[in-house]
Coordinates of C-alpha atoms (C1' of nucleotides) in Angstrom, one line a residue:
Chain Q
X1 CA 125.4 96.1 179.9
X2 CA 128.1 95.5 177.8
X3 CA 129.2 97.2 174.2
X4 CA 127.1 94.4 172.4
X5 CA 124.4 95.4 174.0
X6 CA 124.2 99.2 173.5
X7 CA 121.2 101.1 173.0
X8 CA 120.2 103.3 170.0
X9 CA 118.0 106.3 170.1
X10 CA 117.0 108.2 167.2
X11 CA 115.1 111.2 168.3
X12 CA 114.0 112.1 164.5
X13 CA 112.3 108.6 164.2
X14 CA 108.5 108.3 164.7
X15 CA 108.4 105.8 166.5
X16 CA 109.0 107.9 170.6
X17 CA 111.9 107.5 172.4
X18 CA 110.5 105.6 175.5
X19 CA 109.1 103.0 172.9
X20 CA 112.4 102.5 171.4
X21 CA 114.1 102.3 174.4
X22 CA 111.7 99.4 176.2
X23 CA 111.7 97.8 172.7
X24 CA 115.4 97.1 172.5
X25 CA 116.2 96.0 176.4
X26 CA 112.9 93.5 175.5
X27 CA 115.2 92.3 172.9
X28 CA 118.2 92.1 174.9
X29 CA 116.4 90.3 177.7
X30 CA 115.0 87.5 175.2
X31 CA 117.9 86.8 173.7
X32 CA 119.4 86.5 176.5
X33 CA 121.9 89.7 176.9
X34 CA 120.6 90.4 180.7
X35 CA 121.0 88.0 182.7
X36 CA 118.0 87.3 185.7
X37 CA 118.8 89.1 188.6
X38 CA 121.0 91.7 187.6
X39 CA 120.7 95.4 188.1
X40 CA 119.6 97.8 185.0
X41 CA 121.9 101.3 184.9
X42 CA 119.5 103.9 186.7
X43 CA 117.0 106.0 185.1
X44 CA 119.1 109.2 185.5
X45 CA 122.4 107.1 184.2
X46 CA 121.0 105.1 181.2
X47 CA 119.2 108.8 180.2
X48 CA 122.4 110.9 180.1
X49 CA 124.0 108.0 178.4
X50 CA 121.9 108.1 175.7
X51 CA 120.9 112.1 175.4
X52 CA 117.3 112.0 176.9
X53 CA 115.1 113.3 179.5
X54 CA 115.4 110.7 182.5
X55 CA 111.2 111.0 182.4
X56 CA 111.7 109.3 178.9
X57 CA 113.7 106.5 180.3
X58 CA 111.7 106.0 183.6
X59 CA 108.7 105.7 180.8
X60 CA 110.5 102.7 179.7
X61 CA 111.3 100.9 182.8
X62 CA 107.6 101.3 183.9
X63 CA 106.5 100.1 180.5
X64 CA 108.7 96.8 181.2
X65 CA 107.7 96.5 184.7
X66 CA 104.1 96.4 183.4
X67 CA 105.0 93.8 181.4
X68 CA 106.5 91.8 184.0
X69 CA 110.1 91.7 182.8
X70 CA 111.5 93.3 185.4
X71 CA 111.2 94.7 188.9
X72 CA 111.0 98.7 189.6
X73 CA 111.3 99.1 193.6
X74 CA 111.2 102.5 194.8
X75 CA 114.8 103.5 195.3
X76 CA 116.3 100.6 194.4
X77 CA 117.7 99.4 191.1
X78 CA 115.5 98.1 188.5
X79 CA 116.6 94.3 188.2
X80 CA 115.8 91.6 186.0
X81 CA 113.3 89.4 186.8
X82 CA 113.0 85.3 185.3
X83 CA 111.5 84.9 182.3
X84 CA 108.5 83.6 181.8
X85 CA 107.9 79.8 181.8
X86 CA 104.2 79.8 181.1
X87 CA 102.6 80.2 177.6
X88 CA 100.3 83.0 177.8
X89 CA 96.9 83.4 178.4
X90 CA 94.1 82.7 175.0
X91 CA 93.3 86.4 175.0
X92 CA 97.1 87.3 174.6
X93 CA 98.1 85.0 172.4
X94 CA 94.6 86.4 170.0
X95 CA 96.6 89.4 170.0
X96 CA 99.5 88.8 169.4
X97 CA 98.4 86.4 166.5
X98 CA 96.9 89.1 164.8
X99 CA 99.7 91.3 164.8
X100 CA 102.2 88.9 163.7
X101 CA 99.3 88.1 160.7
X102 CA 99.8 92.2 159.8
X103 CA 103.8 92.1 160.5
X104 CA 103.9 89.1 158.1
X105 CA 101.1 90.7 155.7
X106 CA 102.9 94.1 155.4
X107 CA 106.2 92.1 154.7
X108 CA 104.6 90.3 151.8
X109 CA 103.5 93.0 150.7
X110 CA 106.9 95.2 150.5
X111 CA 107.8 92.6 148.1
X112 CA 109.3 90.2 150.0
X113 CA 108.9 86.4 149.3
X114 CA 107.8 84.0 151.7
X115 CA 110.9 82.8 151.5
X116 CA 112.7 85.7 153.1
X117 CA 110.4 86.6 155.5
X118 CA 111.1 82.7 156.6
X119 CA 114.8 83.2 156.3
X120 CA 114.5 86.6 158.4
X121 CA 112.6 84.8 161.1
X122 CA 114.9 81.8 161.6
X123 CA 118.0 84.4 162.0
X124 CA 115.9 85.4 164.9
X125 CA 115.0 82.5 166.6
X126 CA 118.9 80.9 165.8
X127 CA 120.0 79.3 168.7
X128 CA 117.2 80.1 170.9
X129 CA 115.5 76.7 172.0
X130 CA 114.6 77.5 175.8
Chain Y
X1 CA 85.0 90.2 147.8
X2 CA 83.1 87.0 148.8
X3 CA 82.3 85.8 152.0
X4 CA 85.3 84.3 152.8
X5 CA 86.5 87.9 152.5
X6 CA 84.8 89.8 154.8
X7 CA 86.4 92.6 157.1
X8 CA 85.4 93.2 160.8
X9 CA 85.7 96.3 162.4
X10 CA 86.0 96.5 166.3
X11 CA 85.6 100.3 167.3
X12 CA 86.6 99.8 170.6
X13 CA 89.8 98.5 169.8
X14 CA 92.8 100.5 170.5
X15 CA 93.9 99.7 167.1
X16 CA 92.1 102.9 165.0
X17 CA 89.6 101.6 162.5
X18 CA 91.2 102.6 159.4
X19 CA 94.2 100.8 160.5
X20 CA 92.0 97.6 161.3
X21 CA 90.2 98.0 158.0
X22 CA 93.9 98.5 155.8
X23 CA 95.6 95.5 157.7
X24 CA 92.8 93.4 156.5
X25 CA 92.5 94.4 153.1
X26 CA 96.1 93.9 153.2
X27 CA 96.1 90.4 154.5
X28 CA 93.4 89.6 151.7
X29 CA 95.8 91.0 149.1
X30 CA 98.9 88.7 150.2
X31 CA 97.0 85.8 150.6
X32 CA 95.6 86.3 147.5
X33 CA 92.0 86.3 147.9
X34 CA 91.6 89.7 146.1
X35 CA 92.7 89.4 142.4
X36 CA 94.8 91.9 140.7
X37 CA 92.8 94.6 138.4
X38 CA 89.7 94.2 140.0
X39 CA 88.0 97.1 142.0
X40 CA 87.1 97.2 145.6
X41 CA 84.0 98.4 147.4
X42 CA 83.5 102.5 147.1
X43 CA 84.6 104.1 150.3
X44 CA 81.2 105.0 150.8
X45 CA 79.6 101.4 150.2
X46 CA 82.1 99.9 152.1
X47 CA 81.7 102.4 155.2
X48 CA 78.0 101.6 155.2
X49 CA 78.7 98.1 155.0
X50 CA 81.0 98.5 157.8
X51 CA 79.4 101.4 160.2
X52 CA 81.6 103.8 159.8
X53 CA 82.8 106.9 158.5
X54 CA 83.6 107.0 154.6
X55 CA 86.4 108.8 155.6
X56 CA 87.8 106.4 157.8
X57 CA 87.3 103.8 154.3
X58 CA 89.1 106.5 152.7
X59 CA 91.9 107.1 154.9
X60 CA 92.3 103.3 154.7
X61 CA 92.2 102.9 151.2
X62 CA 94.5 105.9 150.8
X63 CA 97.5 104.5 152.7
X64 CA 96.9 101.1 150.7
X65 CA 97.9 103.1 147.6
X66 CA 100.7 104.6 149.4
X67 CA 101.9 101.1 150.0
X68 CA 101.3 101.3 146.2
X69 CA 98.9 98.3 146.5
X70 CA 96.2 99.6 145.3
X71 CA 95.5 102.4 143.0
X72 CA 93.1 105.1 143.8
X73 CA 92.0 108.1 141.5
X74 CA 89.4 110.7 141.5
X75 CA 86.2 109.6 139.9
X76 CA 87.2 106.1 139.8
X77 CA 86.7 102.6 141.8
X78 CA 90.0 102.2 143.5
X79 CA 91.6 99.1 142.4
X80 CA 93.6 96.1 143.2
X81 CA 97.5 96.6 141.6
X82 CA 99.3 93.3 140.8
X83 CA 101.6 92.0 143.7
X84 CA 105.2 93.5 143.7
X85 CA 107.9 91.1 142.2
X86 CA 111.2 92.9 143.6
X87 CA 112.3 92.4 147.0
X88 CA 112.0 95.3 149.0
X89 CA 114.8 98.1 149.1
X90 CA 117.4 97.8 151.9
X91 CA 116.1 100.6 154.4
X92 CA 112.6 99.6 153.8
X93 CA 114.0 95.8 154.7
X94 CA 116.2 97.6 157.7
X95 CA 112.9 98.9 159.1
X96 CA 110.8 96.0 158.6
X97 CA 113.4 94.0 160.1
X98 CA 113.6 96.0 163.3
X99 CA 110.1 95.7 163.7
X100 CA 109.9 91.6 163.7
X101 CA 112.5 91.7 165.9
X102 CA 110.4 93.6 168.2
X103 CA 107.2 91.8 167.2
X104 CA 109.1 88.8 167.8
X105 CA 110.4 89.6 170.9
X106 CA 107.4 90.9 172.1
X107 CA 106.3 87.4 171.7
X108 CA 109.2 85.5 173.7
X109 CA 108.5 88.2 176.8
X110 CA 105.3 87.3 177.1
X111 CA 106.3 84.0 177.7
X112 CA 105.6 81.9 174.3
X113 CA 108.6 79.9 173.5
X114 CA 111.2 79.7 170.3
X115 CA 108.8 76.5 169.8
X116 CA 105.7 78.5 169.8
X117 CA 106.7 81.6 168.0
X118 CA 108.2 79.2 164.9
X119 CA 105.1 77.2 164.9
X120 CA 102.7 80.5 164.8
X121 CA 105.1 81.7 161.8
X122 CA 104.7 78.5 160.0
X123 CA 101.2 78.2 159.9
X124 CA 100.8 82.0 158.7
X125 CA 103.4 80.6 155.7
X126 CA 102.5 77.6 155.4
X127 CA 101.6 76.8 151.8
X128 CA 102.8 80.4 150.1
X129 CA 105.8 79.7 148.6
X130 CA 106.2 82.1 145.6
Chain O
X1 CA 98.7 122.8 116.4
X2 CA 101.5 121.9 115.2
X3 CA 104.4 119.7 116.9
X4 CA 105.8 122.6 118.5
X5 CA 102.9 122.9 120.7
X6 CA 101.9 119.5 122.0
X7 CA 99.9 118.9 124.9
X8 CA 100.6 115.9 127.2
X9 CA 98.5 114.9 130.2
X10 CA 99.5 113.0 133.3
X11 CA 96.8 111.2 134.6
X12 CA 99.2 110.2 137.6
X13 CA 100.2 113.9 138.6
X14 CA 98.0 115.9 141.5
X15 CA 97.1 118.4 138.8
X16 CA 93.7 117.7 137.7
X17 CA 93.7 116.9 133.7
X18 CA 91.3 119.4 132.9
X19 CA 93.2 122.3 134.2
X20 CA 96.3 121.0 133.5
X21 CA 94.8 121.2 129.7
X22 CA 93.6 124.6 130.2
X23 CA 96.9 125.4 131.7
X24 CA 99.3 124.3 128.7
X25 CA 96.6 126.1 125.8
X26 CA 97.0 129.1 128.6
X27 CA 100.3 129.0 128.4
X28 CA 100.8 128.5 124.2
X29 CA 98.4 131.3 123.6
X30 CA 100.2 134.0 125.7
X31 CA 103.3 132.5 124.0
X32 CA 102.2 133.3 120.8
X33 CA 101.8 129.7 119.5
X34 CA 98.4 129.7 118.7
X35 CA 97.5 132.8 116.5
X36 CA 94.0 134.7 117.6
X37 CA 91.1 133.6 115.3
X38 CA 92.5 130.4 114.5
X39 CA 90.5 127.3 116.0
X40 CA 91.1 125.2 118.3
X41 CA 90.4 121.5 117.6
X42 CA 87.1 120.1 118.8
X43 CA 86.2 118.7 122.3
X44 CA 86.3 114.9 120.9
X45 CA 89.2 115.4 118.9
X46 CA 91.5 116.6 121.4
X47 CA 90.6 113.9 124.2
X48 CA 90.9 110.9 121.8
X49 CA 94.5 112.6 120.7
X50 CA 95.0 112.8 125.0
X51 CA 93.3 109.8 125.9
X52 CA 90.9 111.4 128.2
X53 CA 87.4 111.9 128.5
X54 CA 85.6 114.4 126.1
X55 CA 83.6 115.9 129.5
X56 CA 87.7 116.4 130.6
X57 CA 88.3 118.8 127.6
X58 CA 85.3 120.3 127.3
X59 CA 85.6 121.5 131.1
X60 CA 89.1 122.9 129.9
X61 CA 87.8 124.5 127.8
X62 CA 85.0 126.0 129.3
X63 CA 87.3 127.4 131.7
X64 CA 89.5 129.1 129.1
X65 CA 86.0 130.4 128.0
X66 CA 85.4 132.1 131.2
X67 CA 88.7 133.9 131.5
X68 CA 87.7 135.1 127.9
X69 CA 90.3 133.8 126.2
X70 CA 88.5 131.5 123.8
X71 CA 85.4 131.7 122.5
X72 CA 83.1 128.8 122.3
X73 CA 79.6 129.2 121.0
X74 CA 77.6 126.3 120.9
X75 CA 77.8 123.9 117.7
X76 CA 80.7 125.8 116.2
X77 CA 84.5 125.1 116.7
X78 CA 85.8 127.0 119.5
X79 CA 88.2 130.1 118.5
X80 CA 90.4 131.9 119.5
X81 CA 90.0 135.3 121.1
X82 CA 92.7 138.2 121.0
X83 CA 94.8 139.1 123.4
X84 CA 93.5 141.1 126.4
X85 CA 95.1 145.2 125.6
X86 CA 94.1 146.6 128.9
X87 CA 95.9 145.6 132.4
X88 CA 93.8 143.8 135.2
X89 CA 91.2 145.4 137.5
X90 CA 92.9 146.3 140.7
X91 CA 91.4 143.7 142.6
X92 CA 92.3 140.6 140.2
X93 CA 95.7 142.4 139.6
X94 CA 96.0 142.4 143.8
X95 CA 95.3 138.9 144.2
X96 CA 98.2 137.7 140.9
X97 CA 100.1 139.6 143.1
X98 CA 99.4 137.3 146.6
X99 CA 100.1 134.4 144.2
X100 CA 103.0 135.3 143.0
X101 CA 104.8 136.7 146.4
X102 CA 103.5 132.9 147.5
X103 CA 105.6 131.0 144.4
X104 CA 108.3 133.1 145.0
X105 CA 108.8 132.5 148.5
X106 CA 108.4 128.8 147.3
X107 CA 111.1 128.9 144.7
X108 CA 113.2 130.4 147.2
X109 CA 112.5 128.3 150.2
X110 CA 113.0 125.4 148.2
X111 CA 116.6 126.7 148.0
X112 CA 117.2 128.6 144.7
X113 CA 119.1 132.3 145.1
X114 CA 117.1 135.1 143.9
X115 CA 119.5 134.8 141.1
X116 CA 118.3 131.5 140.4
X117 CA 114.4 132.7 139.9
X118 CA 115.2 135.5 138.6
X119 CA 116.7 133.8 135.7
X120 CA 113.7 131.6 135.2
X121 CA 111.6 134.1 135.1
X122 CA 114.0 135.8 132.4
X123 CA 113.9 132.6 130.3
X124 CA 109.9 132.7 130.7
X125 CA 109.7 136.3 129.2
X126 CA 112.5 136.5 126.9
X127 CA 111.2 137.5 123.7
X128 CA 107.7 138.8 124.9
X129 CA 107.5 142.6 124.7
X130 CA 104.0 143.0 123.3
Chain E
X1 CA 107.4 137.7 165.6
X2 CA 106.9 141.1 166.1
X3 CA 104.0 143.1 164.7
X4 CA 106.0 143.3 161.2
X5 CA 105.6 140.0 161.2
X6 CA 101.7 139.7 161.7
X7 CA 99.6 137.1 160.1
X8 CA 96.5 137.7 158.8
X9 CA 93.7 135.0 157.5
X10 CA 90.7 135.8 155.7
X11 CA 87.9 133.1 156.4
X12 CA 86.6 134.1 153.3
X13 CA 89.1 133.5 151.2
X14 CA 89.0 130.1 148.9
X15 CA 92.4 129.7 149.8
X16 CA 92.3 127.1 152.7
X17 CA 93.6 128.2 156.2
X18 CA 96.0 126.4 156.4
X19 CA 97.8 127.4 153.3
X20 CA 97.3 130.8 153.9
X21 CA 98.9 130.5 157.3
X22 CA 101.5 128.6 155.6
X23 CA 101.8 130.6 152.9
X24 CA 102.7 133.5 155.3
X25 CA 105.1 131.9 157.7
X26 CA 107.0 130.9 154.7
X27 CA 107.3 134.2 152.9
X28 CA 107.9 135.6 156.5
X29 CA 110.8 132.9 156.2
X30 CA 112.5 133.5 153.2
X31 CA 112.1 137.5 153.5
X32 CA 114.3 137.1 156.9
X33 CA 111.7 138.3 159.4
X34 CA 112.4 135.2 161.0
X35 CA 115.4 134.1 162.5
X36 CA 116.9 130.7 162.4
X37 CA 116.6 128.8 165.9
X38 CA 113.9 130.8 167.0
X39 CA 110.9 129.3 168.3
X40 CA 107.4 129.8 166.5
X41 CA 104.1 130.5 168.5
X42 CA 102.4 127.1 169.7
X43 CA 100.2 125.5 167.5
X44 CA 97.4 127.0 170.2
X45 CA 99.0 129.4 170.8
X46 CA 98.6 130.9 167.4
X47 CA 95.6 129.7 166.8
X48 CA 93.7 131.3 169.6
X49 CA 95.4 134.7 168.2
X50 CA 94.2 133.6 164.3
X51 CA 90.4 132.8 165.5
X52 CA 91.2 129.1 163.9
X53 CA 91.2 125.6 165.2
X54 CA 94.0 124.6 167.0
X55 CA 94.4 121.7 163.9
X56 CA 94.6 124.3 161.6
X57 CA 97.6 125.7 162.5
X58 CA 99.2 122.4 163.1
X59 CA 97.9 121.5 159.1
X60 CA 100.5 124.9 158.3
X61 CA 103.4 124.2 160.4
X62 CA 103.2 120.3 159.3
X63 CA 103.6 121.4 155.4
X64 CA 106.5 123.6 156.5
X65 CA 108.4 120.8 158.6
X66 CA 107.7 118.7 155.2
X67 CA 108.9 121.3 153.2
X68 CA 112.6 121.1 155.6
X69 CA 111.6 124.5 156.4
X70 CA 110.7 124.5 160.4
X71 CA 111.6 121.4 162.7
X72 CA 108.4 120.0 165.2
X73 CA 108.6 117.8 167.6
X74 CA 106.4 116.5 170.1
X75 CA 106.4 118.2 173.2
X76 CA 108.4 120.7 172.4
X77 CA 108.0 123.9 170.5
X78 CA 108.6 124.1 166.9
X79 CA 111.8 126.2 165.3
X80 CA 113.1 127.6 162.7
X81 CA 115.5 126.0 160.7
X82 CA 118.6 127.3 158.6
X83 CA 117.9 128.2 155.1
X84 CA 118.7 125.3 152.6
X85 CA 122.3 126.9 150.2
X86 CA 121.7 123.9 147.8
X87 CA 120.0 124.7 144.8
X88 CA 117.0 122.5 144.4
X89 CA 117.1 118.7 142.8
X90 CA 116.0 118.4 139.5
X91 CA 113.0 117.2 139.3
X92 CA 112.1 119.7 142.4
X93 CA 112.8 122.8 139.9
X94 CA 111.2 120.9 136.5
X95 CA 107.9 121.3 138.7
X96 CA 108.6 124.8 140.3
X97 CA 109.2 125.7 136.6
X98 CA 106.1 124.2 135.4
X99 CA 103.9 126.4 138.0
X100 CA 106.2 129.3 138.0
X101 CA 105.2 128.9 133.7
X102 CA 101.4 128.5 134.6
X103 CA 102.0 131.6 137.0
X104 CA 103.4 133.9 134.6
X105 CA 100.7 132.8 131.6
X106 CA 97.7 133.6 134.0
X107 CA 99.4 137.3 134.6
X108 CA 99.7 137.4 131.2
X109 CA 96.4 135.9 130.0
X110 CA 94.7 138.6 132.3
X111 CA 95.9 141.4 130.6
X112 CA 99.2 142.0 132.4
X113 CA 101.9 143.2 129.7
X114 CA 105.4 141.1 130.0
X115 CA 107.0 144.2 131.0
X116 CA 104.1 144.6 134.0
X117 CA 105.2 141.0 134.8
X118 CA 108.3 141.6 135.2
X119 CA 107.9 144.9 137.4
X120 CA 106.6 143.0 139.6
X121 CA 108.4 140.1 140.1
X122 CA 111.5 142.6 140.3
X123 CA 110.1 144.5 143.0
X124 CA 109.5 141.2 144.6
X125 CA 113.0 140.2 144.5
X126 CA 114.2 143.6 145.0
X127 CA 116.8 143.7 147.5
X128 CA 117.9 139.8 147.6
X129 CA 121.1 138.7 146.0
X130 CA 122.3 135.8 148.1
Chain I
dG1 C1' 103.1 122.3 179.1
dT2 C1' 103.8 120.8 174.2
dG3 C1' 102.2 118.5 169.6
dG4 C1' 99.5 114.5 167.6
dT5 C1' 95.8 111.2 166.3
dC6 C1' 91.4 109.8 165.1
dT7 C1' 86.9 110.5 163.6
dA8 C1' 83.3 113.2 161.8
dG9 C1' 80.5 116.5 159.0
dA10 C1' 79.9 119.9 155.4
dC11 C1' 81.2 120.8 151.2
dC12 C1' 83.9 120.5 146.8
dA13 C1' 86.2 118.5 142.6
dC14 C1' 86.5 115.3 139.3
dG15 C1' 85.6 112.1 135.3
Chain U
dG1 C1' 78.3 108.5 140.3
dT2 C1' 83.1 108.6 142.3
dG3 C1' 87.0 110.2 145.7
dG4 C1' 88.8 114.4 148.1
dT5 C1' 89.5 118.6 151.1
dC6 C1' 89.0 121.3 154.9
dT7 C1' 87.8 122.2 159.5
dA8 C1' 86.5 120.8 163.9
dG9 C1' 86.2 118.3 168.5
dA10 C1' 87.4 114.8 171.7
dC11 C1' 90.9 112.5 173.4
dC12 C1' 95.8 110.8 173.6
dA13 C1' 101.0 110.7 173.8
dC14 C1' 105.1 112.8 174.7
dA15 C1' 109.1 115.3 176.9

DNA sequence: GTGGTCTAGACCACG
DNA sequence: GTGGTCTAGACCACA
């Protein structure tokens, strides 16, 4: 992982470490940061790196690997897997259409105009077209 | 509140019930089916209506008014605040932001394309333009 | 009550308005701006002056009524009782004592020097000697 | 904390649990029984030793992580924090003033004399000067 | 092990 | 009548 691809925590946030650490190497593996294949740092690296408890890290990993975005082997590196080619399944998408309804409702609702929340999500999705 | 307005709440969803019962309210607010100035359901009607705890209504309705979307006070009907009119201030929009981008990614690793994800944004837009 | 001695109410603030009416006529009698035997003006006058419910006031001033400050006697305007010439039962006097170890440690934690409160407290009795 | 330090809670009291605890720790706090850095009790912990609910005690030490005075965080025990050397912000001391003003007229309304008032709140400060 | 969330129930305060 | 507080209990999340 390269220096455009570097990893925040902020301990002091509510949101816990281990969620904020799958949540931003998701981000970096859709938007195509990490390429298929290629070997995450190891638990006990990426943790010192970024001032955590490696339990906090391997939290992470397994989170991801439950997810199917990459592959955890026992003793091996955690590698990248392919992404996804297949839309997914009605009950997944239900979800996930509900969320986005409250992530769009609570947006409207800070004040922001449809308009902005439109211009937020197209800086996104720029350039992705998969 | 109408028909068309109706809140459902699924107690064994992970999602806690006062959080299901908020976002929904919420969404009613944005989309405009609830109009400014007049008063919701008492958290007590609206719990029995519902089948649950009036202080799970209540805990609802009371981060609503910290959203400052609706105004509460003792004695009275809580009730609906006209919409906000400023965009929203920049760490609020900092925060908000990181969480599309992780709602949004969310979406990609689970295998729905760019394609997908604009279209499900659109529709949830489409026809708010204020 | 002249200009001197107005009484605002917050309807917005945590304080309830009844005691925060009870507390401001407290605080103006002990203060010496309202002279014993001298009335105070009636229950309806006061809330339409305060914009608040007559029950609001009248609860006020019940209260003052109870700690035998005032005296209110049905039909009649309610008066004002002379100060209190003999120092608080050991009991009531132990538990002003709690309260105010309890502020002070507030007023300090909150970061002022003991310099700092006690020059508010100064400002708070200057002139009183009674 | 050693037995100088113990906390006491009175069931009976109107004053909730919680704030009594509170209430306590802080004074303990600003009175420099307790030392920067060092851990408090856990939540059980010192709830088993109270007779309280576990919650209870976790209600007291979440007012004083809000009040900047103790830092909690999950999983790990909760410690004291350096004492704040910046005076208060403004509107911080309009409302400490306001109660601090309510404080003193309900010593005074009950019969206290200013100069009792102020022998207390001297021996209250007595020995601080930072 | 730690602290935290959610819901509930009894009771209270307020207008 | 309204909303609110406090405490409790079951269960969960985190480091």
């Amino acid at each position: 992982m390269s220096e455009r691809t570097q990893i925040r925590v902020d301990l002091s946030a509510s949101e816990p470490a281990y969620r904020q650490i799958a949540g931003q190497i998701r981000a970096l593996l859709v938007e195509g940061h990490l390429t298929p294949g290629s070997a995450l740092p190891s638990v006990r690296r990426l943790a010192m790196d970024l001032g955590v408890h490696f339990n906090t890290v391997a939290e992470a990993y397994r989170q991801l690997a439950e997810e199917g975005l990459i592959d955890v082997s026992h003793g091996k590196a955690a590698r990248i897997l392919p992404p996804k080619s297949v839309e997914p399944a009605a009950d997944t998408l239900e979800q996930l259409r509900r969320r986005l309804r409250n992530m769009v409702a609570e947006m409207r609702a800070s004040g922001m105009s449809a308009a902005s929340v439109r211009r937020e999500i197209h800086s996104l999705l720029e350039g992705e077209e998969q």
